[in-house]
Tab-separated table of C-alpha atoms in Angstrom:
chain	number	residue	atom	x	y	z
S	1	MET	CA	75.114	135.024	74.547
S	2	THR	CA	75.499	132.941	77.761
S	3	ARG	CA	78.350	130.534	77.715
S	4	ARG	CA	77.380	126.876	78.390
S	5	PRO	CA	79.094	125.565	81.491
S	6	GLU	CA	82.155	123.262	80.722
S	7	PRO	CA	80.999	119.478	81.077
S	8	ARG	CA	82.259	117.911	84.225
S	9	ARG	CA	85.257	115.541	83.612
S	10	PRO	CA	84.276	112.083	84.560
S	11	GLY	CA	85.688	111.191	88.176
S	12	ARG	CA	86.063	114.827	89.045
S	13	LEU	CA	83.698	115.843	91.731
S	14	PRO	CA	81.469	118.783	91.307
S	15	PRO	CA	82.335	121.942	93.352
S	16	GLN	CA	79.815	121.330	96.090
S	17	LYS	CA	81.055	117.679	96.689
S	18	ARG	CA	84.656	118.844	96.677
S	19	ARG	CA	83.905	121.181	99.394
S	20	VAL	CA	82.162	118.466	101.444
S	21	LEU	CA	85.154	116.144	100.779
S	22	THR	CA	87.618	118.964	101.992
S	23	GLN	CA	85.503	119.324	105.219
S	24	ALA	CA	85.404	115.520	105.710
S	25	ARG	CA	89.265	115.412	105.467
S	26	ARG	CA	89.677	118.201	107.912
S	27	GLN	CA	87.354	116.610	110.358
S	28	GLU	CA	89.065	113.224	109.981
S	29	TRP	CA	92.336	114.819	110.985
S	30	LEU	CA	90.613	116.201	114.155
S	31	VAL	CA	88.901	112.779	114.878
S	32	LEU	CA	92.379	111.201	114.390
S	33	GLY	CA	93.916	113.509	117.036
S	34	LEU	CA	91.062	113.004	119.472
S	35	ARG	CA	91.270	109.250	119.174
S	36	ILE	CA	94.953	109.315	119.951
S	37	SER	CA	94.290	111.257	123.107
S	38	VAL	CA	91.643	108.691	124.048
S	39	VAL	CA	94.276	105.861	123.579
S	40	ILE	CA	96.694	107.862	125.819
S	41	ALA	CA	94.068	108.581	128.490
S	42	LEU	CA	92.858	104.840	128.638
S	43	TYR	CA	96.530	103.678	128.702
S	44	ALA	CA	97.307	106.051	131.556
S	45	ALA	CA	94.278	104.431	133.548
S	46	LEU	CA	94.831	100.890	132.369
S	47	GLY	CA	94.757	98.295	135.135
S	48	SER	CA	94.317	94.561	135.181
S	49	THR	CA	90.525	94.761	134.240
S	50	GLN	CA	89.808	92.891	131.065
S	51	SER	CA	86.975	95.272	130.097
S	52	LEU	CA	89.163	98.361	130.134
S	53	THR	CA	91.857	96.517	128.136
S	54	ALA	CA	89.181	95.606	125.671
S	55	ILE	CA	87.974	99.174	125.202
S	56	TRP	CA	91.658	100.354	125.010
S	57	LEU	CA	92.301	97.880	122.169
S	58	LYS	CA	89.209	98.931	120.524
S	59	SER	CA	90.373	102.597	120.640
S	60	LEU	CA	93.578	101.464	119.025
S	61	TRP	CA	91.580	99.893	116.264
S	62	ALA	CA	89.555	103.073	115.937
S	63	LEU	CA	92.665	104.732	114.737
S	64	LEU	CA	92.660	102.676	111.524
S	65	PRO	CA	89.500	103.975	109.775
S	66	PRO	CA	90.516	107.663	109.717
S	67	ILE	CA	93.983	106.839	108.581
S	68	ALA	CA	92.536	104.482	105.818
S	69	PHE	CA	90.212	107.145	104.679
S	70	LEU	CA	92.939	109.943	104.580
S	71	THR	CA	95.228	107.610	102.756
S	72	ALA	CA	92.465	106.702	100.263
S	73	CYS	CA	91.678	110.385	99.453
S	74	ARG	CA	95.193	110.893	98.767
S	75	VAL	CA	95.538	107.805	96.481
S	76	GLU	CA	92.421	108.240	94.542
S	77	ARG	CA	93.495	111.762	93.271
S	78	ARG	CA	96.219	110.166	91.121
S	79	GLU	CA	95.909	110.359	87.428
S	80	PRO	CA	95.356	107.052	85.566
S	81	THR	CA	98.552	105.550	84.272
S	82	PRO	CA	99.189	102.899	81.505
S	83	ARG	CA	99.539	100.331	84.206
S	84	PHE	CA	96.363	101.483	85.887
S	85	PRO	CA	94.093	102.877	83.049
S	86	TYR	CA	90.885	102.999	85.321
S	87	GLY	CA	92.466	105.180	87.787
S	88	PHE	CA	92.810	104.531	91.657
S	89	TYR	CA	89.174	105.213	92.728
S	90	ARG	CA	88.832	101.814	94.252
S	91	ALA	CA	91.201	102.920	96.966
S	92	GLY	CA	88.116	103.861	99.125
S	93	SER	CA	86.833	100.283	98.744
S	94	ILE	CA	90.235	98.813	99.888
S	95	ALA	CA	90.209	101.257	102.844
S	96	PHE	CA	86.674	100.069	103.818
S	97	LEU	CA	87.695	96.448	103.615
S	98	THR	CA	90.779	97.076	105.750
S	99	SER	CA	88.768	98.729	108.509
S	100	ALA	CA	86.115	96.011	108.374
S	101	LEU	CA	88.783	93.313	108.511
S	102	ALA	CA	90.507	94.875	111.479
S	103	LEU	CA	87.324	95.333	113.446
S	104	SER	CA	86.381	91.656	112.914
S	105	CYS	CA	89.728	90.449	113.996
S	106	MET	CA	89.661	92.692	117.037
S	107	GLY	CA	86.168	91.285	117.971
S	108	LEU	CA	87.437	87.775	117.745
S	109	TYR	CA	90.539	88.536	119.792
S	110	LEU	CA	88.491	90.259	122.574
S	111	LEU	CA	86.078	87.376	122.729
S	112	TYR	CA	88.891	84.731	122.930
S	113	SER	CA	90.675	86.939	125.565
S	114	ALA	CA	87.409	87.094	127.689
S	115	LEU	CA	86.575	83.375	127.538
S	116	HIS	CA	90.269	82.414	128.082
S	117	GLY	CA	90.330	84.582	131.173
S	118	TRP	CA	87.189	83.083	132.552
S	119	LEU	CA	88.387	79.494	131.968
S	120	ALA	CA	91.803	80.241	133.353
S	121	GLY	CA	90.106	81.685	136.482
S	122	ARG	CA	91.753	85.032	136.400
S	123	HIS	CA	90.108	87.596	138.805
S	124	PRO	CA	90.905	91.490	138.399
S	125	SER	CA	92.857	92.993	141.297
S	126	LEU	CA	91.088	96.367	141.428
S	127	THR	CA	90.378	97.353	145.034
S	128	THR	CA	86.877	97.085	146.076
S	129	ILE	CA	84.880	99.991	147.429
S	130	ALA	CA	84.211	98.009	150.630
S	131	ALA	CA	87.874	97.961	151.337
S	132	ASP	CA	88.570	101.552	150.607
S	133	ASN	CA	86.982	104.886	151.148
S	134	VAL	CA	84.566	105.553	148.333
S	135	TRP	CA	85.978	108.971	147.526
S	136	HIS	CA	89.533	107.582	147.383
S	137	TRP	CA	88.584	104.434	145.291
S	138	PRO	CA	91.149	103.853	142.518
S	139	GLY	CA	88.388	103.161	140.017
S	140	TRP	CA	87.381	106.704	139.668
S	141	PRO	CA	90.254	107.714	137.152
S	142	ILE	CA	89.386	104.614	135.156
S	143	LEU	CA	85.741	105.606	134.944
S	144	ALA	CA	86.772	109.215	133.925
S	145	ALA	CA	88.970	107.777	131.074
S	146	ILE	CA	86.077	105.495	129.872
S	147	ALA	CA	83.670	108.573	129.914
S	148	TYR	CA	86.130	110.452	127.925
S	149	SER	CA	86.417	107.662	125.425
S	150	ALA	CA	82.671	107.831	124.914
S	151	ALA	CA	82.578	111.620	124.644
S	152	VAL	CA	84.875	111.671	121.558
S	153	PRO	CA	82.490	109.734	119.113
S	154	TRP	CA	79.607	111.842	120.375
S	155	PHE	CA	81.474	114.996	119.616
S	156	ALA	CA	82.281	113.790	116.053
S	157	GLY	CA	79.198	111.778	115.314
S	158	ARG	CA	76.286	113.219	113.220
S	159	ALA	CA	78.324	115.709	110.976
S	160	ARG	CA	80.591	112.853	109.879
S	161	GLN	CA	77.468	110.684	109.022
S	162	ARG	CA	75.958	113.388	106.901
S	163	ARG	CA	79.224	114.063	105.045
S	164	ALA	CA	79.558	110.403	104.385
S	165	ILE	CA	76.082	110.104	102.983
S	166	ALA	CA	76.694	113.101	100.799
S	167	LEU	CA	79.865	111.659	99.436
S	168	HIS	CA	78.534	108.124	99.370
S	169	ASP	CA	81.579	106.984	101.246
S	170	LYS	CA	80.833	103.647	102.792
S	171	GLY	CA	84.143	103.467	104.903
S	172	LEU	CA	83.497	106.947	106.474
S	173	PHE	CA	79.747	106.025	107.103
S	174	ALA	CA	80.719	102.797	108.808
S	175	ASP	CA	83.192	104.550	111.016
S	176	ALA	CA	80.704	107.418	111.768
S	177	THR	CA	77.966	104.967	112.776
S	178	MET	CA	80.322	103.196	114.989
S	179	GLY	CA	79.587	105.955	117.615
S	180	ARG	CA	76.660	103.750	118.937
S	181	VAL	CA	79.145	100.948	119.449
S	182	SER	CA	81.519	103.153	121.387
S	183	TRP	CA	78.761	104.305	123.654
S	184	ARG	CA	77.770	100.676	124.369
S	185	ALA	CA	81.296	99.547	124.743
S	186	ALA	CA	82.035	102.409	127.161
S	187	ALA	CA	78.860	101.663	129.276
S	188	ALA	CA	79.843	97.899	129.459
S	189	ALA	CA	83.338	98.681	130.420
S	190	GLY	CA	82.034	101.224	133.078
S	191	LEU	CA	79.670	98.648	134.572
S	192	GLY	CA	82.382	96.079	134.573
S	193	VAL	CA	84.718	98.426	136.639
S	194	ILE	CA	81.791	99.258	138.931
S	195	GLY	CA	81.022	95.566	139.350
S	196	ILE	CA	84.633	94.925	140.412
S	197	GLY	CA	84.470	97.727	142.817
S	198	LEU	CA	81.381	96.046	144.451
S	199	GLY	CA	83.208	92.694	144.590
S	200	VAL	CA	81.406	91.074	141.491
S	201	TRP	CA	84.555	89.776	139.841
S	202	TRP	CA	82.650	88.144	136.881
S	203	ALA	CA	81.072	91.597	135.854
S	204	ASP	CA	84.563	92.403	134.212
S	205	ILE	CA	84.393	89.255	132.127
S	206	ALA	CA	80.683	89.733	131.236
S	207	ALA	CA	81.442	93.249	130.179
S	208	THR	CA	84.327	92.144	127.859
S	209	VAL	CA	81.999	89.538	126.199
S	210	VAL	CA	79.411	92.146	125.548
S	211	ILE	CA	82.001	94.597	123.946
S	212	SER	CA	83.528	91.763	121.847
S	213	ILE	CA	80.296	90.412	120.524
S	214	ASP	CA	79.119	94.010	119.670
S	215	VAL	CA	82.537	94.792	117.865
S	216	LEU	CA	82.508	91.465	116.046
S	217	TRP	CA	78.961	91.714	114.850
S	218	HIS	CA	79.633	95.178	113.311
S	219	GLY	CA	82.933	94.067	111.963
S	220	LEU	CA	81.341	91.039	110.033
S	221	ARG	CA	78.521	93.122	108.726
S	222	HIS	CA	80.928	95.695	107.367
S	223	LEU	CA	83.314	92.981	106.049
S	224	ARG	CA	80.394	91.407	104.072
S	225	THR	CA	79.460	94.643	102.535
S	226	ALA	CA	82.995	95.585	101.535
S	227	THR	CA	83.585	92.036	100.044
S	228	CYS	CA	80.486	92.341	98.019
S	229	ASP	CA	81.434	95.743	96.767
S	230	LEU	CA	84.773	94.450	95.540
S	231	ILE	CA	83.095	91.504	93.714
S	232	ASP	CA	80.881	93.880	91.872
S	233	GLU	CA	77.572	93.456	93.612
S	234	VAL	CA	74.653	95.559	92.396
S	235	PRO	CA	75.162	99.104	94.011
S	236	ARG	CA	73.116	99.529	97.066
S	237	ARG	CA	72.119	102.579	99.125
S	238	ILE	CA	74.716	103.481	101.684
S	239	GLY	CA	73.832	101.975	105.140
S	240	SER	CA	70.966	99.938	103.668
S	241	ASN	CA	70.313	96.840	101.597
S	242	ALA	CA	67.923	98.777	99.147
S	243	LEU	CA	69.225	99.031	95.663
S	244	ASP	CA	70.804	102.165	94.549
S	245	PRO	CA	68.138	104.211	92.416
S	246	ALA	CA	70.913	105.068	89.874
S	247	GLY	CA	70.263	101.924	87.773
S	248	ARG	CA	66.560	102.513	87.669
S	249	ARG	CA	66.865	106.163	86.693
S	250	ILE	CA	69.178	105.244	83.735
S	251	HIS	CA	66.749	102.575	82.558
S	252	ASP	CA	63.770	104.797	82.664
S	253	TYR	CA	65.609	107.526	80.742
S	254	LEU	CA	66.711	105.099	78.058
S	255	ASP	CA	63.228	103.528	77.995
S	256	SER	CA	61.831	107.147	77.237
S	257	LEU	CA	63.990	107.424	74.084
S	258	ASP	CA	61.813	106.674	70.891
S	259	TRP	CA	64.736	104.906	69.221
S	260	VAL	CA	65.498	102.413	72.005
S	261	ALA	CA	63.456	99.167	72.162
S	262	ASP	CA	64.816	97.892	75.354
S	263	ALA	CA	67.929	98.255	77.697
S	264	ARG	CA	69.673	96.288	80.224
S	265	ILE	CA	71.810	98.205	82.776
S	266	ARG	CA	74.903	96.872	84.530
S	267	LEU	CA	76.512	99.113	87.324
S	268	ARG	CA	79.280	98.502	89.874
S	269	GLU	CA	81.068	100.634	92.491
S	270	GLU	CA	84.496	102.074	92.226
S	271	GLY	CA	85.003	103.462	95.688
S	272	ARG	CA	82.298	106.198	96.144
S	273	LEU	CA	81.859	106.367	92.282
S	274	LEU	CA	79.945	104.107	89.736
S	275	THR	CA	80.933	102.680	86.436
S	276	GLY	CA	78.776	100.515	84.149
S	277	VAL	CA	77.398	99.707	80.769
S	278	ALA	CA	74.028	99.722	79.183
S	279	LEU	CA	73.272	97.063	76.521
S	280	ILE	CA	70.648	98.763	74.304
S	281	CYS	CA	68.568	97.197	71.499
S	282	PRO	CA	67.541	99.884	68.975
S	283	HIS	CA	64.360	99.593	66.945
S	284	ASP	CA	64.996	97.832	63.679
S	285	THR	CA	64.051	100.982	61.678
S	286	ILE	CA	66.511	103.166	63.581
S	287	CYS	CA	69.500	100.606	62.791
S	288	ASP	CA	69.099	101.426	59.082
S	289	GLU	CA	68.964	105.166	59.578
S	290	PRO	CA	72.232	107.450	59.668
S	291	GLY	CA	72.972	109.215	62.953
S	292	LEU	CA	72.790	106.226	65.388
S	293	ILE	CA	76.288	106.894	66.724
S	294	GLU	CA	75.367	110.642	67.429
S	295	ARG	CA	72.192	109.506	69.309
S	296	ILE	CA	74.241	107.106	71.489
S	297	ASP	CA	76.811	109.847	72.312
S	298	ALA	CA	73.999	112.305	73.181
S	299	ALA	CA	72.286	109.772	75.484
S	300	ARG	CA	75.636	108.942	77.039
S	301	ALA	CA	76.347	112.552	77.731
S	302	GLU	CA	72.959	113.105	79.253
S	303	ILE	CA	73.229	110.060	81.637
S	304	GLU	CA	76.632	111.109	82.895
S	305	ALA	CA	75.499	114.692	83.523
S	306	GLY	CA	72.577	113.449	85.546
S	307	ASP	CA	74.602	111.766	88.183
S	308	TRP	CA	78.036	113.139	89.748
S	309	ARG	CA	78.902	109.585	90.792
S	310	LEU	CA	79.253	108.142	87.302
S	311	LEU	CA	82.783	107.817	86.534
S	312	ASP	CA	82.558	105.972	83.267
S	313	PHE	CA	79.352	104.782	81.573
S	314	GLU	CA	79.067	103.184	78.138
S	315	LEU	CA	76.227	102.546	75.805
S	316	VAL	CA	76.590	99.385	73.586
S	317	PRO	CA	74.063	98.796	70.883
S	318	VAL	CA	73.504	95.064	70.268
S	319	GLY	CA	71.513	93.318	67.614
S	320	ARG	CA	68.219	91.477	67.886
S	321	ARG	CA	69.835	88.003	68.045
S	322	ARG	CA	72.293	88.907	70.796
S	323	TRP	CA	69.503	90.622	72.748
S	324	GLU	CA	67.434	87.508	72.777
S	325	ALA	CA	70.398	85.657	73.958
S	326	GLU	CA	70.808	88.127	76.710
S	327	LEU	CA	67.247	87.685	77.814
S	328	ARG	CA	67.519	83.839	77.835
S	329	ASP	CA	70.734	84.288	80.121
S	330	ARG	CA	68.857	86.386	82.725
């Protein structure tokens, strides 16, 4: 006789997802090391150009998301306590909010720095190509450091994005998709340095403004998503405004049960996991029959087994009077 597999404990990832999470953690350590090397390379080449200072500060910010992700992975593994009976699964949401807030503040600072430099009339002091031999121009090491800063996100890019989608980790996904921003920021900084070399001093300020607006736009977008998650917005697909299909799947399953007259689903995100409740209105004939509790327990077990992200899901039967009040409040 074949043994039935042991039911998955709520909150414990299935084996395949645990392997993906282990790979993601290892890759984040590698990404953190590479980003530290980028900060060192840019600092070594740092001159008086605002665009290079902007991309160096952005690279400093880029250290925060992997640190936040690795810290959240460690915190969320803690067992629930009497003080925190729901566990620590929202550590991922807090890490996402921290990264988004830091990115937004950095974008604002870079924009202020660029506009303040322009109003103050500061000009970068990098030697122009016309005043020096093109092969010995001091801007080449700066361009090499900028190119290296663009190569790192390209190296770590798509694999991180796939793992973020598999784990439904919004903080990791936001950081992985920032590779496009890094490319644009590096390109803008490079054009600013070349512009200075050609004697166009304002190219540096223009490049800094482009970088700051790009960083600020992505930061505010992620900040909005992280804030909505923490105030229990209806779960949405990762990287999209489309509704997560989990709620529709649960509703369709409950609607297929012959003893359920109607159901209303409420889901919210706890980090990468989901919790929620279904208010169900049983048929009047079922309410008078024995075994209603067993039916509810069986339906709950079936729902939790169908989605690895469900940390805790409850089915609450309500009477006809309360159900009609619920419908009026929609």
